[in-house]
Short mmCIF file of C-alpha atoms in Angstrom, two decimals:
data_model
loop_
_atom_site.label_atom_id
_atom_site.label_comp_id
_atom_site.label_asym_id
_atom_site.label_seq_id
_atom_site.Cartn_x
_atom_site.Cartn_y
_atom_site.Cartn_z
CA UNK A 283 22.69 -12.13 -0.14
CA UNK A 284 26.19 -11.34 0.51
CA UNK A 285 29.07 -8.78 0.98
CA UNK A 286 32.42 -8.78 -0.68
CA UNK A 287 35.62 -6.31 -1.17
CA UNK A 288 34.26 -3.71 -3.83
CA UNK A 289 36.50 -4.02 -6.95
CA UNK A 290 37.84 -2.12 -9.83
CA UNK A 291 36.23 -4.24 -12.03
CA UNK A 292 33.06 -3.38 -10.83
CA UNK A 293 32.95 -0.11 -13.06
CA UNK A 294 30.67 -0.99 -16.02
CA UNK A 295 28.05 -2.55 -13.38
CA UNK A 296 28.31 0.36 -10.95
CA UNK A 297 28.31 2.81 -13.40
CA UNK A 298 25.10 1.34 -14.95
CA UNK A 299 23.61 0.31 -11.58
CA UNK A 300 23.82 3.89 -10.62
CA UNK A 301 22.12 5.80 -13.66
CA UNK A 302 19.61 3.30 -13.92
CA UNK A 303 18.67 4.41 -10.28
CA UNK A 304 19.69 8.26 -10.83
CA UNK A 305 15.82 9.13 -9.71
CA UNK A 306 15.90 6.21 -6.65
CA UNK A 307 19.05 8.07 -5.38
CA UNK A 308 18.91 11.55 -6.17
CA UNK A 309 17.02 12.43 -2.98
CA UNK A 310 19.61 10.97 -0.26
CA UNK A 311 23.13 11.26 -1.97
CA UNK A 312 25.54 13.57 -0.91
CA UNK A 313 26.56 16.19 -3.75
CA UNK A 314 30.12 14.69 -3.83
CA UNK A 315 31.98 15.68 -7.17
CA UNK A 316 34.02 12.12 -6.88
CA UNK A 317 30.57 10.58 -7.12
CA UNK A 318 28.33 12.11 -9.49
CA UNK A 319 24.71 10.10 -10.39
CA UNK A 320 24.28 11.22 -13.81
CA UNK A 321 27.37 10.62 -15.47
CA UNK A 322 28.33 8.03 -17.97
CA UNK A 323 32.00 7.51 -17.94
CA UNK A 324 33.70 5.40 -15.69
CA UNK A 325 36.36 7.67 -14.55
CA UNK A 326 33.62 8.90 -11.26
CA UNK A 327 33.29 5.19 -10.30
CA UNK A 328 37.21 4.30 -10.86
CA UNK A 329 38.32 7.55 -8.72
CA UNK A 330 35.65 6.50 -5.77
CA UNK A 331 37.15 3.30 -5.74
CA UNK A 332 40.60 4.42 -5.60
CA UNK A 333 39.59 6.30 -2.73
CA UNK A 334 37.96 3.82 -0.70
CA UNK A 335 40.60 0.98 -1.30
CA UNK A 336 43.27 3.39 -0.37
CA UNK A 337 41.30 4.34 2.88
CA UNK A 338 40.85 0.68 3.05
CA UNK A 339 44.50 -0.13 3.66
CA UNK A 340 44.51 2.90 6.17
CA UNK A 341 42.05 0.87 8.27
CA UNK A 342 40.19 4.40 7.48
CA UNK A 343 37.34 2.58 5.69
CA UNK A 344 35.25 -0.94 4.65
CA UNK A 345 34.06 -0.47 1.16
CA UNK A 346 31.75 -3.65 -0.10
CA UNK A 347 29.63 -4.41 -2.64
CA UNK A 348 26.38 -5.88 -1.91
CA UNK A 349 25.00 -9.05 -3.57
CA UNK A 350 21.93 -10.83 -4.57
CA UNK A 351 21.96 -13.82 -5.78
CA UNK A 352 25.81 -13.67 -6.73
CA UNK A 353 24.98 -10.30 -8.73
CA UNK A 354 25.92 -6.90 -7.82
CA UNK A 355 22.56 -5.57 -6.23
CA UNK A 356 24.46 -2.15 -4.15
CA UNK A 357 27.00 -0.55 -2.23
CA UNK A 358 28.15 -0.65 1.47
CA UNK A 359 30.93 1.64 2.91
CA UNK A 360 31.64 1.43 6.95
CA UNK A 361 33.76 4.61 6.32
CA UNK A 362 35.44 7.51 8.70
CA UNK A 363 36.76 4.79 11.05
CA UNK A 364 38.13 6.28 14.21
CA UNK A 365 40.78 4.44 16.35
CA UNK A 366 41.86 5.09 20.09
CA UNK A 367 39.73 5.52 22.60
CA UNK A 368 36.72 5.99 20.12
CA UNK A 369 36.57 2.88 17.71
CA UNK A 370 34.03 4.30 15.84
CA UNK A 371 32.69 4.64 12.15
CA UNK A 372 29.60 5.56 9.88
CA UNK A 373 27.91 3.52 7.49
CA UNK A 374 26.33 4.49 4.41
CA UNK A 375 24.32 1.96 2.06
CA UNK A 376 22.02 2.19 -1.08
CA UNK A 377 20.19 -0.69 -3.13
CA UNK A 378 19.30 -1.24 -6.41
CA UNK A 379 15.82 -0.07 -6.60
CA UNK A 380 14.37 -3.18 -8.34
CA UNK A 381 15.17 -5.07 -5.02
CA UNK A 382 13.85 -2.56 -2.68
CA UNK A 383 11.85 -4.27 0.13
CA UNK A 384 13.58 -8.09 -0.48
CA UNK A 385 15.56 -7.59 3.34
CA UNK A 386 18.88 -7.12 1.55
CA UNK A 387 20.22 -3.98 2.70
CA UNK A 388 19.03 -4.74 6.70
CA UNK A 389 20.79 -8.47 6.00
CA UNK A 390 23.76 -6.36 4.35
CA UNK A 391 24.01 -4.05 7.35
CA UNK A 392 23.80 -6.39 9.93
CA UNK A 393 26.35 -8.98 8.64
CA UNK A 394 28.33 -5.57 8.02
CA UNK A 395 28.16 -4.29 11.81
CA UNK A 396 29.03 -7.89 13.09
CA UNK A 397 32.31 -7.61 10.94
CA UNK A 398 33.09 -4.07 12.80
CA UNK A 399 32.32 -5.01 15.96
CA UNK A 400 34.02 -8.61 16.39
CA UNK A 401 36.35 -8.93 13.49
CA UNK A 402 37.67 -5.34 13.43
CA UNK A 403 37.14 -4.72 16.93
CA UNK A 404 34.63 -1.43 16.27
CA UNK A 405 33.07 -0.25 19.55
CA UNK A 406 29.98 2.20 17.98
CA UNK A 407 28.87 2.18 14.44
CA UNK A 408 26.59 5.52 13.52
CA UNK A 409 23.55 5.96 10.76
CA UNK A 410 22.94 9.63 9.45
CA UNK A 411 20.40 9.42 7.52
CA UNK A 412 17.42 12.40 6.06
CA UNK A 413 14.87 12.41 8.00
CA UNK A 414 12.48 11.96 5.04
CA UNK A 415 14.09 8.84 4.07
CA UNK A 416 11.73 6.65 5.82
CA UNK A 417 13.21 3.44 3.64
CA UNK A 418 16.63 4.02 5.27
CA UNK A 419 15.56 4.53 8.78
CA UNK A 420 13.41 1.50 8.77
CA UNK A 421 16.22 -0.78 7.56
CA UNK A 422 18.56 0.70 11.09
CA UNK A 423 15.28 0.69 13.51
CA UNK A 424 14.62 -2.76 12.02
CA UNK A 425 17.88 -3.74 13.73
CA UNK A 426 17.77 -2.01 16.95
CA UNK A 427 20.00 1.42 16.63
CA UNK A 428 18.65 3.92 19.03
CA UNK A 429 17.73 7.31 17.61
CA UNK A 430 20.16 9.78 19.19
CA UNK A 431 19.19 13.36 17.88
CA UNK A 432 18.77 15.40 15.20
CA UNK A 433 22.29 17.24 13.17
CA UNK A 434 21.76 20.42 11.54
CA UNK A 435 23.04 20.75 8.02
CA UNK A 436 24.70 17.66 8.48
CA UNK A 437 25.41 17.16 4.79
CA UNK A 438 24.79 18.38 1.66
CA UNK A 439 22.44 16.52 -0.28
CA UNK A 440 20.41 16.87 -3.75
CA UNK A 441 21.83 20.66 -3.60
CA UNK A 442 21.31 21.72 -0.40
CA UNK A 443 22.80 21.12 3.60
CA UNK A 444 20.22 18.64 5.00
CA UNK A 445 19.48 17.74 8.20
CA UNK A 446 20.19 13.98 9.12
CA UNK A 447 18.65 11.86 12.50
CA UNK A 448 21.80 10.07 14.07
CA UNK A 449 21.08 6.43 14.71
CA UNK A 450 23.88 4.57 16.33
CA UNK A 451 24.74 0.90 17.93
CA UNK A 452 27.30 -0.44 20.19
CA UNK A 453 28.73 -3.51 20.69
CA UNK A 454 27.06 -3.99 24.09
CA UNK A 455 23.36 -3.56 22.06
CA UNK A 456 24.06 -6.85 19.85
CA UNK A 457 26.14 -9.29 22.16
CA UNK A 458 25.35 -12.18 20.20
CA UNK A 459 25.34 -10.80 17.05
CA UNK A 460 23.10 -8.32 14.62
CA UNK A 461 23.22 -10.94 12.25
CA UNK A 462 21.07 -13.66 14.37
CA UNK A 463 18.90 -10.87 16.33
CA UNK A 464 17.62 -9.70 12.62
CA UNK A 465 17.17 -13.71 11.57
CA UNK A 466 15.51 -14.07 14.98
CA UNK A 467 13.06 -11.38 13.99
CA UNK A 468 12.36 -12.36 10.66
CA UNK A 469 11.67 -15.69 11.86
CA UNK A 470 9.25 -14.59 14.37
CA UNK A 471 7.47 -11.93 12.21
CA UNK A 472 7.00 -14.84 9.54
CA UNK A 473 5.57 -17.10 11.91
CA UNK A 474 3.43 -14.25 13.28
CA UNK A 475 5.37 -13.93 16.75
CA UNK A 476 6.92 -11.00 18.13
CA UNK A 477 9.00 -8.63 15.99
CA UNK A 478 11.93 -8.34 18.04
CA UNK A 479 14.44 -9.81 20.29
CA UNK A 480 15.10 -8.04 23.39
CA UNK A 481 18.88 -8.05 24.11
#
């Protein structure tokens, strides 16, 4: 499992990645015009990526693709990166629903949050996610981010504004690393220890 730049090339196997999974998705993406599900051309996916590689070079955003055994298997975006005194951003994730439940996205978000905090130099990284996604909060209380409150018609999703649960993490919550606390865990849950590394 791995992360890498996300690519204009990538259009055919986004694009088909993301009808395939049209019913998977539907529920938690945002109704974003530059992003529609059910489409079939590529200009959605090429217009997206424009967007993110441009924000990319603004230090505005961290668009990857996610892989699985070298193959495209989803998306990550660390996106609305905030400088100054806040050094902050959001990420957003979604996996190919065929490899649901294989520890990729929590793998994908950890090695992602390491990147932010001691590569980038990120101070808080934030989670909104519906609160009936219970797939999606799992993967970010699998790694430790603290529930922080509820935000009203945070965004509008599937046709209406939805409520999301804020989860955050700061750097002081993963000192050594989200990467090795989520190994650590693994590790102990498959040799039936304890499920988690107090930091």
């Amino acid at each position: 499992m791995g992360l890498r730049p996300l690519r204009l090339r990538d259009v055919r196997v986004w694009r088909d990645s993301r009808l395939r999974n049209a019913d998977w998705l539907r529920p938690w993406e945002p109704s974003n015009p530059e992003t529609p599900l059910f489409r079939t051309g590529l200009g959605p996916y090429i217009s997206m990526a424009g967007t993110l590689r441009r924000e990319g070079r603004q230090g505005l955003a961290l668009p990857w693709v996610v892989t699985y055994d070298g193959a495209f298997a989803g998306q990550l975006t660390v996106g609305a990166i905030v400088w100054g005194s806040a050094r902050s951003a959001q990420i957003g994730y979604w996996v190919d629903g065929a490899l649901a439940g294989r520890g990729i996205i929590p793998t994908a978000v950890a090695l992602a949050v390491d990147h932010c905090f001691f590569t980038t130099g990120l101070h808080r990284i934030e989670a909104n996610i519906r609160p009936e996604n219970q797939a999606s909060r799992r993967v970010v209380e699998k790694l430790g981010f603290r529930e922080e409150g509820i935000r009203r018609r945070h965004l509008h999703i599937d046709g209406a504004w939805r409520d999301h649960i804020c989860y955050a993490l700061t750097v002081e919550d993963a000192p050594r690393g989200l990467l090795a606390r989520w190994r650590h865990a693994r590790e102990a849950t498959a040799s039936g220890g304890p499920s988690h590394e107090e930091v």
